[in-house]
mmCIF file of C-alpha atoms in Angstrom:
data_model
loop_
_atom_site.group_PDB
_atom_site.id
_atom_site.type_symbol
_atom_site.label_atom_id
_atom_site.label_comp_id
_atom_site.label_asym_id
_atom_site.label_seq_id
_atom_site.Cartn_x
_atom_site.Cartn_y
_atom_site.Cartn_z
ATOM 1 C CA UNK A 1248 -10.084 26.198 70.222
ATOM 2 C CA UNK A 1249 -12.515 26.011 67.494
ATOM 3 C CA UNK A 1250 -11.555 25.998 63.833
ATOM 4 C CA UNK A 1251 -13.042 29.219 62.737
ATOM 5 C CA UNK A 1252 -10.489 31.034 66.220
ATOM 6 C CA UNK A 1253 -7.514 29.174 64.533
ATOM 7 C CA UNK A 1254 -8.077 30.810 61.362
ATOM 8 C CA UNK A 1255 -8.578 34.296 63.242
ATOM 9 C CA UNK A 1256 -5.458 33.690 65.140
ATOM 10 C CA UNK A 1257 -3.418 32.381 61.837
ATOM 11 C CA UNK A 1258 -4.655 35.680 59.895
ATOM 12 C CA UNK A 1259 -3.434 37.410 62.979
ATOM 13 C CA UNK A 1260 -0.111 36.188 63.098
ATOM 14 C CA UNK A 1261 0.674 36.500 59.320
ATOM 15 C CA UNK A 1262 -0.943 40.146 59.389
ATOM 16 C CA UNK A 1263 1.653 40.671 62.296
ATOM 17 C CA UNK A 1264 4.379 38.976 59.823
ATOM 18 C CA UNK A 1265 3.178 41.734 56.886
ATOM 19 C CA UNK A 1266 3.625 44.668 59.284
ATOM 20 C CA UNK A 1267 7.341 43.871 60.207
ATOM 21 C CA UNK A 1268 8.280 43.213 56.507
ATOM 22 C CA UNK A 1269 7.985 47.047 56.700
ATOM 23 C CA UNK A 1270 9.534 48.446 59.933
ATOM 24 C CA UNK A 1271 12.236 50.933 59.590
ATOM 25 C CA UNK A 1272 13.474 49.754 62.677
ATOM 26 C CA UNK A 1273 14.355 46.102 61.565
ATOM 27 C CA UNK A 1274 17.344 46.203 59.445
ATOM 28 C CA UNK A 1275 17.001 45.641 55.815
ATOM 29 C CA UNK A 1276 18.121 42.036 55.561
ATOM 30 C CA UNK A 1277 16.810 41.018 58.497
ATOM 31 C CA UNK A 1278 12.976 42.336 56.741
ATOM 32 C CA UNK A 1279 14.119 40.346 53.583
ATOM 33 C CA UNK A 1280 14.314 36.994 55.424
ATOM 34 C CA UNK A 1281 10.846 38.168 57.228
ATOM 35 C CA UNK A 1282 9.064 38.618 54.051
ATOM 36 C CA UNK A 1283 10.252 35.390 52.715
ATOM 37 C CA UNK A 1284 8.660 33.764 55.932
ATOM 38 C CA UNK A 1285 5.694 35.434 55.566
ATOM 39 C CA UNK A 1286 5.200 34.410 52.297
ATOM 40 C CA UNK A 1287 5.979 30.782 53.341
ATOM 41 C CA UNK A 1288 3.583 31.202 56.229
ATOM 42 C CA UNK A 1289 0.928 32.766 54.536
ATOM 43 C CA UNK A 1290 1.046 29.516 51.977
ATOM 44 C CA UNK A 1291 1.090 26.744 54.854
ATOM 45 C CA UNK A 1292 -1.660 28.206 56.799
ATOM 46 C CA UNK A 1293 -4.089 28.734 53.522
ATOM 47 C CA UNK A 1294 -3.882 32.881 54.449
ATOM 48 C CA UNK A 1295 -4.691 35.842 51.856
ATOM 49 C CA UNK A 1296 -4.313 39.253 52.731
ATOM 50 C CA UNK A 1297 -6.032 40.290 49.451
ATOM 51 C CA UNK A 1298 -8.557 37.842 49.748
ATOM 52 C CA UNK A 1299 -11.534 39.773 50.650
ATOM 53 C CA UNK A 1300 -13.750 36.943 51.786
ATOM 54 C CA UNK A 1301 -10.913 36.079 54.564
ATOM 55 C CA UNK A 1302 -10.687 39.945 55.404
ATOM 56 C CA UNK A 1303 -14.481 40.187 56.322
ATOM 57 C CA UNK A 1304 -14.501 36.455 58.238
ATOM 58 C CA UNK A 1305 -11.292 36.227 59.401
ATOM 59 C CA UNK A 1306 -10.035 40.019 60.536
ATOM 60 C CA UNK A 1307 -9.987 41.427 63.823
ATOM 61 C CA UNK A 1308 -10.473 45.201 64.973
ATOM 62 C CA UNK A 1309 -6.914 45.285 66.960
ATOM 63 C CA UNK A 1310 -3.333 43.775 65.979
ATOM 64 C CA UNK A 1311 -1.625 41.160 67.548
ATOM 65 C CA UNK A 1312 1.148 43.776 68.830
ATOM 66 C CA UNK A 1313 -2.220 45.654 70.495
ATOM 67 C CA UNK A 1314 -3.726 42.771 72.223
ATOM 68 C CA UNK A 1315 -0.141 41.621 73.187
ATOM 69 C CA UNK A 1316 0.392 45.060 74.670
ATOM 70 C CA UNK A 1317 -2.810 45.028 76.607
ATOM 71 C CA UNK A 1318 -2.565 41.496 77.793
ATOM 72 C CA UNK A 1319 1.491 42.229 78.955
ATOM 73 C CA UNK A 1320 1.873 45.929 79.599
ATOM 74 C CA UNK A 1321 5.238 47.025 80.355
ATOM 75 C CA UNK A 1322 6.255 49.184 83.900
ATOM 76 C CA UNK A 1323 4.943 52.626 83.145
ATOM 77 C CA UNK A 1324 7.389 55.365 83.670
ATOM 78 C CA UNK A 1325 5.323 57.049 86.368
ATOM 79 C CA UNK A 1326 5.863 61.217 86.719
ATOM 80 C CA UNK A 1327 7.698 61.471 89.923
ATOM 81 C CA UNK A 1328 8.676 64.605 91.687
ATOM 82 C CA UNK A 1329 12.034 65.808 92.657
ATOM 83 C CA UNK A 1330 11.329 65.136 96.782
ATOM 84 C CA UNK A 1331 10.090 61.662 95.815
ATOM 85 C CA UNK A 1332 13.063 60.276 93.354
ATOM 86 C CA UNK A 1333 15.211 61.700 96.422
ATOM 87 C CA UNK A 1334 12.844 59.634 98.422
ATOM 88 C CA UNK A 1335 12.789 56.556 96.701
ATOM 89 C CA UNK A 1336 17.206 57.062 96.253
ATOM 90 C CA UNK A 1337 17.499 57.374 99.708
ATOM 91 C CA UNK A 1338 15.411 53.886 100.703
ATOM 92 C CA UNK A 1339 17.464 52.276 97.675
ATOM 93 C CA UNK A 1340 20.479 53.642 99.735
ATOM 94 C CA UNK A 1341 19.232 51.868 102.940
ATOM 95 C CA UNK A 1342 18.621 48.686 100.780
ATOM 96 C CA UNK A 1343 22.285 48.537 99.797
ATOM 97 C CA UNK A 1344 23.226 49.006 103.503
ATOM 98 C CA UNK A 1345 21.479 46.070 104.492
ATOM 99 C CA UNK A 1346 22.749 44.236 101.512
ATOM 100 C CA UNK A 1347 26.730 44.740 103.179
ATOM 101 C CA UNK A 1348 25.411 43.160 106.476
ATOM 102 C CA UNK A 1349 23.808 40.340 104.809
ATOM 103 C CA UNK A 1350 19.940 41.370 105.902
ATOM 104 C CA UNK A 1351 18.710 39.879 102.631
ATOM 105 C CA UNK A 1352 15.367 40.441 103.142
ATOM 106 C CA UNK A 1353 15.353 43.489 104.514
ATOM 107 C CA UNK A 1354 16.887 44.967 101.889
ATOM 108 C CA UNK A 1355 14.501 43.706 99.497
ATOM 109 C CA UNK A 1356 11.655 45.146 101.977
ATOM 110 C CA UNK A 1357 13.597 48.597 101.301
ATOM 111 C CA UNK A 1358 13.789 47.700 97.636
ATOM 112 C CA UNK A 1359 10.366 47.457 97.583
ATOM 113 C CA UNK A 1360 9.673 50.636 99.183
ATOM 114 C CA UNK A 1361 11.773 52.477 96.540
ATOM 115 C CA UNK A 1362 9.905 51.120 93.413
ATOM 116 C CA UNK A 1363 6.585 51.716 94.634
ATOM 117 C CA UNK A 1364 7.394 55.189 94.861
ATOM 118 C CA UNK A 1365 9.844 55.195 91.776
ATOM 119 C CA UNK A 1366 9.859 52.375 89.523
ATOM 120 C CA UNK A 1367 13.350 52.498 88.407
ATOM 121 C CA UNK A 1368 15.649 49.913 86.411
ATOM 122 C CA UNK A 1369 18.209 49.943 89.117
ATOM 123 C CA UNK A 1370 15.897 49.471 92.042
ATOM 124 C CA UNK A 1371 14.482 46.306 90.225
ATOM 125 C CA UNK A 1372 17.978 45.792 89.339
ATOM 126 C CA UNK A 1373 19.093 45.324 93.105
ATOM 127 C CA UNK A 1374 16.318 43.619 94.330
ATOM 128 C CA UNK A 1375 17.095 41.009 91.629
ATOM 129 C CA UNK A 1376 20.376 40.570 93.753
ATOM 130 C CA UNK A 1377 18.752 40.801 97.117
ATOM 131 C CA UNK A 1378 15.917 38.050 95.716
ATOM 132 C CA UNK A 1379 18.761 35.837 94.396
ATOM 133 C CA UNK A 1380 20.507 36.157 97.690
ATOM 134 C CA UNK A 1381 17.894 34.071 99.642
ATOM 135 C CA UNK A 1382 17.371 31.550 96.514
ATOM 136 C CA UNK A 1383 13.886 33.285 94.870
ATOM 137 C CA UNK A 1384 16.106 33.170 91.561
ATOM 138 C CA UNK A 1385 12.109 33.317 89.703
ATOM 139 C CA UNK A 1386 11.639 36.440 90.867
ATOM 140 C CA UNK A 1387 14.975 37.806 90.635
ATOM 141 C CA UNK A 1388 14.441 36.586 86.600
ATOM 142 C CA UNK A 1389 11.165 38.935 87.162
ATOM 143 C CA UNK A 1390 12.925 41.644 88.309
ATOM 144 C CA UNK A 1391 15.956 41.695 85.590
ATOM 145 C CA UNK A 1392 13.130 41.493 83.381
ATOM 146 C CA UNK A 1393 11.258 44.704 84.158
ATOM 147 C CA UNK A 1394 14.500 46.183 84.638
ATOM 148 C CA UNK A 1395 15.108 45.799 81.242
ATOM 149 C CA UNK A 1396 11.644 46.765 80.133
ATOM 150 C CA UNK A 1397 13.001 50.116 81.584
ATOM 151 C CA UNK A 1398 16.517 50.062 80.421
ATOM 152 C CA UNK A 1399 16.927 47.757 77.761
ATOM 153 C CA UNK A 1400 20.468 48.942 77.191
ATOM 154 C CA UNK A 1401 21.144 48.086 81.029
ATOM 155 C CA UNK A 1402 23.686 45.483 81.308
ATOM 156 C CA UNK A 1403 23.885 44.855 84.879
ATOM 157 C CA UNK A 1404 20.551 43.460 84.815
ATOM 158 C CA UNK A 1405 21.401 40.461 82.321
ATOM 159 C CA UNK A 1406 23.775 39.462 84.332
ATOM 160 C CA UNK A 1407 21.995 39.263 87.382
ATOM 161 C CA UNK A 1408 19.329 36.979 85.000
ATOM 162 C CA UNK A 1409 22.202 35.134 84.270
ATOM 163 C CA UNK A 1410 23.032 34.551 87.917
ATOM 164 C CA UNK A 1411 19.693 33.560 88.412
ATOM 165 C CA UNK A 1412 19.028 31.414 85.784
ATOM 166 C CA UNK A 1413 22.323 29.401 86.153
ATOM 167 C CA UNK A 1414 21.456 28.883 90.097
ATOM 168 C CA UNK A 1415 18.789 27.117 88.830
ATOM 169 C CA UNK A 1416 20.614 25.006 86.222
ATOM 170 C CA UNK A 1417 19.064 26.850 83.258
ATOM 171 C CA UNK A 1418 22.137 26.827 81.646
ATOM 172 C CA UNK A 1419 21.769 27.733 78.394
ATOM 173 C CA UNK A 1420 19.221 30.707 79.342
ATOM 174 C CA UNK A 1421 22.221 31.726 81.314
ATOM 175 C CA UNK A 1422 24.541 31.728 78.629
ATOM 176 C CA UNK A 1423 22.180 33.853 76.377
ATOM 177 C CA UNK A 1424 21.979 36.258 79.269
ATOM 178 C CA UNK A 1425 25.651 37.152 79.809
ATOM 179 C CA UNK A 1426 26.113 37.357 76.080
ATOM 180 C CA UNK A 1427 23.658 40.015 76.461
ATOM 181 C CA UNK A 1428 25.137 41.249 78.982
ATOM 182 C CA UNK A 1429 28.935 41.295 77.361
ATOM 183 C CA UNK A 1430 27.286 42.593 74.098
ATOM 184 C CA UNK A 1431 26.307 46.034 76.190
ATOM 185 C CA UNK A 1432 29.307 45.588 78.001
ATOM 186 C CA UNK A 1433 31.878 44.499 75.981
ATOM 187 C CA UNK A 1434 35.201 44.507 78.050
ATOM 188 C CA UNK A 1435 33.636 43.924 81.478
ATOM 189 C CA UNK A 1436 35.972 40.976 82.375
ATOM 190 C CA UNK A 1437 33.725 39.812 84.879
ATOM 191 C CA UNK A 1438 30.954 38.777 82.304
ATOM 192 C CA UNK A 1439 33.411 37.473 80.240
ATOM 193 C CA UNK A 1440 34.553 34.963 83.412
ATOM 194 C CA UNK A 1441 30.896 34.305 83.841
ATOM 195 C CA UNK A 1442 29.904 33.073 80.161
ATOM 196 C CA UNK A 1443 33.425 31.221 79.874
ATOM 197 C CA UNK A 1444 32.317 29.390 83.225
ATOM 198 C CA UNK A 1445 28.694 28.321 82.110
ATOM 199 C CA UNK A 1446 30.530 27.420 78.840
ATOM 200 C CA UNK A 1447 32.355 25.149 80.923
ATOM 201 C CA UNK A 1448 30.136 23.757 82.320
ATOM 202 C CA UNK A 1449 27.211 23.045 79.774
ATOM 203 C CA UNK A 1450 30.362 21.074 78.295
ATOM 204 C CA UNK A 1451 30.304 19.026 81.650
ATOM 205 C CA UNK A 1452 27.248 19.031 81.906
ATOM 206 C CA UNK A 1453 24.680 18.512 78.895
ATOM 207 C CA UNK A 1454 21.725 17.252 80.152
ATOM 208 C CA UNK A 1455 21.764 20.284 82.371
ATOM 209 C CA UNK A 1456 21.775 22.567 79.528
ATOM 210 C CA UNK A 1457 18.875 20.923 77.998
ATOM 211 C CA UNK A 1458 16.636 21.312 80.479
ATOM 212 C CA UNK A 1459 17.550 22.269 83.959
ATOM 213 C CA UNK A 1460 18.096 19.761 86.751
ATOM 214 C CA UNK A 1461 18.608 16.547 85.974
ATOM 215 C CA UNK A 1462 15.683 13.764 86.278
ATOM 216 C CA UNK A 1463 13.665 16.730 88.336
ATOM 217 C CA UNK A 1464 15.702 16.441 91.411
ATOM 218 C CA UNK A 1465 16.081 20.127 93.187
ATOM 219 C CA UNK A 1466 19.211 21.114 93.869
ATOM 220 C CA UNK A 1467 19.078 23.460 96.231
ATOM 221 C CA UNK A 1468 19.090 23.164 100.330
ATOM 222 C CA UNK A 1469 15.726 22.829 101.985
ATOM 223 C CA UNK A 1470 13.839 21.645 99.007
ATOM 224 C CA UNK A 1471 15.182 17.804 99.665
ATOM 225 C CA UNK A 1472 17.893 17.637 97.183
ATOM 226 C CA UNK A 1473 21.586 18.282 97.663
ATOM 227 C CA UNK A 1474 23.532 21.298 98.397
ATOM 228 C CA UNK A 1475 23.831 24.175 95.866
ATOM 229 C CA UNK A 1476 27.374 24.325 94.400
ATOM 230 C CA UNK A 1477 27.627 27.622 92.470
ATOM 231 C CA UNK A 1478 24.279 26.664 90.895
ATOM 232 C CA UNK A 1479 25.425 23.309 89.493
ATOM 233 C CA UNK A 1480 23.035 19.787 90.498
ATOM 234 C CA UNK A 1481 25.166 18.098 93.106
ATOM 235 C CA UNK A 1482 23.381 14.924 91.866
ATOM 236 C CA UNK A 1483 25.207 15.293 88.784
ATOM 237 C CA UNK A 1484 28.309 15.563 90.073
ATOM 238 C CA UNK A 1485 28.391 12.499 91.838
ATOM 239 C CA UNK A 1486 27.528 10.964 88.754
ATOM 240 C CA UNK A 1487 30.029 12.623 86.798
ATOM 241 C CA UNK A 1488 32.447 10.200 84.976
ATOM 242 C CA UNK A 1489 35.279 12.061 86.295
ATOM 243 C CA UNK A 1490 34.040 12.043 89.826
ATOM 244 C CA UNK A 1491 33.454 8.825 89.992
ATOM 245 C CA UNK A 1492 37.536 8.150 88.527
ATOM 246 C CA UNK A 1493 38.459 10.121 91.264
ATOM 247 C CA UNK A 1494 36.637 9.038 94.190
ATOM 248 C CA UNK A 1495 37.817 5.170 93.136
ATOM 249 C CA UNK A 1496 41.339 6.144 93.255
ATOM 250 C CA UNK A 1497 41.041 8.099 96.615
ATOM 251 C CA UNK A 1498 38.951 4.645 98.064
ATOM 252 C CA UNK A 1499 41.591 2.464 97.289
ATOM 253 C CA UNK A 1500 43.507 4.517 99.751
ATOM 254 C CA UNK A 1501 42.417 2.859 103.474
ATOM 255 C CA UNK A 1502 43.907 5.909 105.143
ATOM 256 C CA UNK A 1503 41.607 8.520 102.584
ATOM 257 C CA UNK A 1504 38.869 5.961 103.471
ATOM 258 C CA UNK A 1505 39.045 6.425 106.812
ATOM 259 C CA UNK A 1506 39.904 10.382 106.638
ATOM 260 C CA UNK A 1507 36.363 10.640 104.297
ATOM 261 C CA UNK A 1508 34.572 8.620 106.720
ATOM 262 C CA UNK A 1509 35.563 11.209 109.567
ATOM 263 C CA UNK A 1510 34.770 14.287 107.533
ATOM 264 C CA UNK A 1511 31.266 12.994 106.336
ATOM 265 C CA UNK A 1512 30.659 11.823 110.499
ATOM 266 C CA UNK A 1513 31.447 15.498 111.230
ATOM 267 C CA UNK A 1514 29.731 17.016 108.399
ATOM 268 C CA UNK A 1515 26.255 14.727 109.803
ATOM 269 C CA UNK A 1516 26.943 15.292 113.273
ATOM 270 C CA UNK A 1517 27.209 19.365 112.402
ATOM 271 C CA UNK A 1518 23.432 19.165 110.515
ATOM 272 C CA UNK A 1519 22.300 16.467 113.181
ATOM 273 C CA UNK A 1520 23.455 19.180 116.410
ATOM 274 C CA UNK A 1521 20.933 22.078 114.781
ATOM 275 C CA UNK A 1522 23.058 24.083 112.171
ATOM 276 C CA UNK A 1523 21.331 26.751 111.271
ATOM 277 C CA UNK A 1524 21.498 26.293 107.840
ATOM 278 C CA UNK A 1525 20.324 22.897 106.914
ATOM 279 C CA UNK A 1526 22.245 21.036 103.922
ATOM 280 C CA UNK A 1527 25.507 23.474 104.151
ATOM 281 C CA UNK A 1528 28.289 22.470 102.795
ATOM 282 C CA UNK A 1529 31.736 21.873 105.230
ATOM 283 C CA UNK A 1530 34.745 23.733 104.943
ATOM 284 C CA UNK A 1531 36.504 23.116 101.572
ATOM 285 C CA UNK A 1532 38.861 25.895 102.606
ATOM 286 C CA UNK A 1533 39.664 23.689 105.881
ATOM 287 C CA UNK A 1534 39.547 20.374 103.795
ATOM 288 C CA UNK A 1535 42.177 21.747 101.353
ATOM 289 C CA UNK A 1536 44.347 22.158 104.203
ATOM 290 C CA UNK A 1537 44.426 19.491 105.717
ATOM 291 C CA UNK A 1538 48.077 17.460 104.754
ATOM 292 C CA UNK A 1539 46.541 13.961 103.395
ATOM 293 C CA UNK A 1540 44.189 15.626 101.028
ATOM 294 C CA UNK A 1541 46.861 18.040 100.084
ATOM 295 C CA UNK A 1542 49.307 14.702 99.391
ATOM 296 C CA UNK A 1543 46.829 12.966 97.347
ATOM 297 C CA UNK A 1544 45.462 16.243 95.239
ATOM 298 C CA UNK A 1545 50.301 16.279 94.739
ATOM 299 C CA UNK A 1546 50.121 12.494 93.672
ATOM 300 C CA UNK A 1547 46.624 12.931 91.133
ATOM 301 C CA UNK A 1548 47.925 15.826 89.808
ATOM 302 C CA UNK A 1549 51.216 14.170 88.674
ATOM 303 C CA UNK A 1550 49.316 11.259 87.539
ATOM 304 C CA UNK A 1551 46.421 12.923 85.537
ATOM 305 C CA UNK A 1552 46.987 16.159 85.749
ATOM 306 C CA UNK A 1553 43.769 16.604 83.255
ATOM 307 C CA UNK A 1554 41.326 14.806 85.116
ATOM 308 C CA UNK A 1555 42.329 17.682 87.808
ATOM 309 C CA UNK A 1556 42.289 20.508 85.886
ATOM 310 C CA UNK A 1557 38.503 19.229 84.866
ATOM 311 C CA UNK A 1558 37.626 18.776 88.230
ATOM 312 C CA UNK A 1559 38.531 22.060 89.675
ATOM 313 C CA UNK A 1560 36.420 23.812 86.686
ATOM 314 C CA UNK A 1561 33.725 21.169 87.453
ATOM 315 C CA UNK A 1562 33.948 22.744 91.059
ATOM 316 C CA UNK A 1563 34.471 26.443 90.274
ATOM 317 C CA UNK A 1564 31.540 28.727 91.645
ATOM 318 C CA UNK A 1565 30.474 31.831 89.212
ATOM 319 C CA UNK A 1566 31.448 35.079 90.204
ATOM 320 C CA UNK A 1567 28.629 36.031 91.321
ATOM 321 C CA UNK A 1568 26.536 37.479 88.665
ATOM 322 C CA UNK A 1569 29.345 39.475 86.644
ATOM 323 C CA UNK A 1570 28.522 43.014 89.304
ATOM 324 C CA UNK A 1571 30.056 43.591 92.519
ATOM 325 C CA UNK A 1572 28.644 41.328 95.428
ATOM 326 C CA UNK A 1573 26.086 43.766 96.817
ATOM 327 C CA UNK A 1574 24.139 46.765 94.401
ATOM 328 C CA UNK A 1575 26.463 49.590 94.350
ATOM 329 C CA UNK A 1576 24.664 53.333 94.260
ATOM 330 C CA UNK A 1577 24.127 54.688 90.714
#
């Protein structure tokens, strides 16, 4: 970009700054601090509003809000008729029916259907679930997103960005999305479980927060990293300190060694024998069971009962996204 377009943009972007210093619509404090940016900006960048040399070299014929608005327009509330909103409800309905059997992507088909003849914040809103069902968490962050361009006061569609962003370790987007989401919603206790869980686990997890998966490796099945654990890198569990303090006190136990070995020969054998989902995960439910786990989980506990209470948060999968499992009706 040449010199003279940085200047045009600059004047832009404190001409922008000018025009919000006045907006009924931002509170009054809120314009105060804007102003005093504006000021500060206006200095750094070398910009004068009065200066009518810069006005006649430097001005454009549309605002930065205009060419935003053209280059990024939101969903436009199309006019529908009556027969076709019952139309589009009805697929929507059929969408959520296929959602309770599990036919993920034929729900999202149906989902479809219904916003091309109704673009509506909880169609978008559902497919967001339906996309985040089958791991396309991008474009279930799409959809949340023109759901809210819609509804910006709907809830329900932060926390399915939330959902989506923490299954793909964007942890502290997730975070800002179920405050969101608790801030329309205030005593929903399921978005308060949600942002209490990421909490937890930005704490465990830093580097995860900071910037997704850690060192680049994906963490999802079929895309040659580990297994998925309620959105968390697998990778960086293993290499969690208190992991690693566990598994060393389980290995010095030749029996646990031997009961590990069996499980992981199983767990191989199941993947190597044509599972149909690559990279799945065995039964914890049937591990937890079984008596020599259950004996040593008795003796850690009693030993470090902290290092298991850390553990078991470490472990604990997010309610889903803060909504019931599959789109309800409206």
């Amino acid at each position: 970009m040449g010199t003279e377009q940085k200047d045009r943009l600059s004047y832009a972007i404190v001409r922008h700054l000018q025009s919000l210093t006045t907006d009924d619509s931002i509170s009054e404090e809120s314009r105060e601090s804007l102003s005093v940016g504006f000021q500060c900006l206006s200095e750094a960048l070398g910009i004068d509003l009065q200066n009518t040399q810069q006005a006649l070299t430097l001005n454009v014929d549309k605002s930065l809000q205009q060419i935003f608005n053209e280059a990024y327009p939101a969903p436009i509330k199309k006019a529908v008729s009556k027969d076709d909103e019952a139309k589009a409800a009805n697929i929507k309905d059929q969408g959520n029916e296929l959602m309770k059997q599990n036919k993920y992507e034929e729900a999202i088909e149906k989902y479809t259907q219904a916003i091309d003849i109704s673009p509506n914040a909880i169609f978008y809103c559902n497919r967001a679930a339906a996309f985040s069902k089958v791991g396309r968490h991008d474009d279930a962050v799409n959809d949340a997103k023109s759901a809210l361009q819609l509804d910006p006061e709907y809830g329900k569609a932060y926390a399915r960005m939330g959902f989506a962003y923490l299954s793909m370790n964007k942890l502290t987007d997730a975070q800002a999305s179920y405050e969101e989401a608790l801030s329309l919603d205030p005593n929903n206790q399921s978005y308060k479980d949600n942002l209490d869980a990421v909490k937890e686990k930005i704490a465990l997890f830093p580097e995860a927060a900071a910037g997704g998966t850690s060192g680049g490796a994906p963490p999802f099945p079929g895309q040659g990293g580990m297994p998925n654990l309620g959105g968390m890198d697998f990778n960086q569990i293993l290499n969690n300190p208190m992991f690693i303090q566990m598994t060393q006190q389980l290995m010095n136990d030749p029996n646990m060694r031997n009961r590990f070995a069996q499980m992981a020969d199983s767990f191989l054998g199941g993947m190597a024998g044509g599972n149909p989902e690559p990279g799945q995960m065995p039964d914890f439910s049937a591990m937890m069971n079984d008596p020599a786990l259950r004996q040593v989980a008795e003796n850690m506990e009693q030993q470090n009962p902290e290092l298991l209470d850390n553990l078991r948060n470490m472990f604990r999968p997010p309610e889903g996204d803060g909504t019931d499992p599959n789109p309800p009706p409206p």
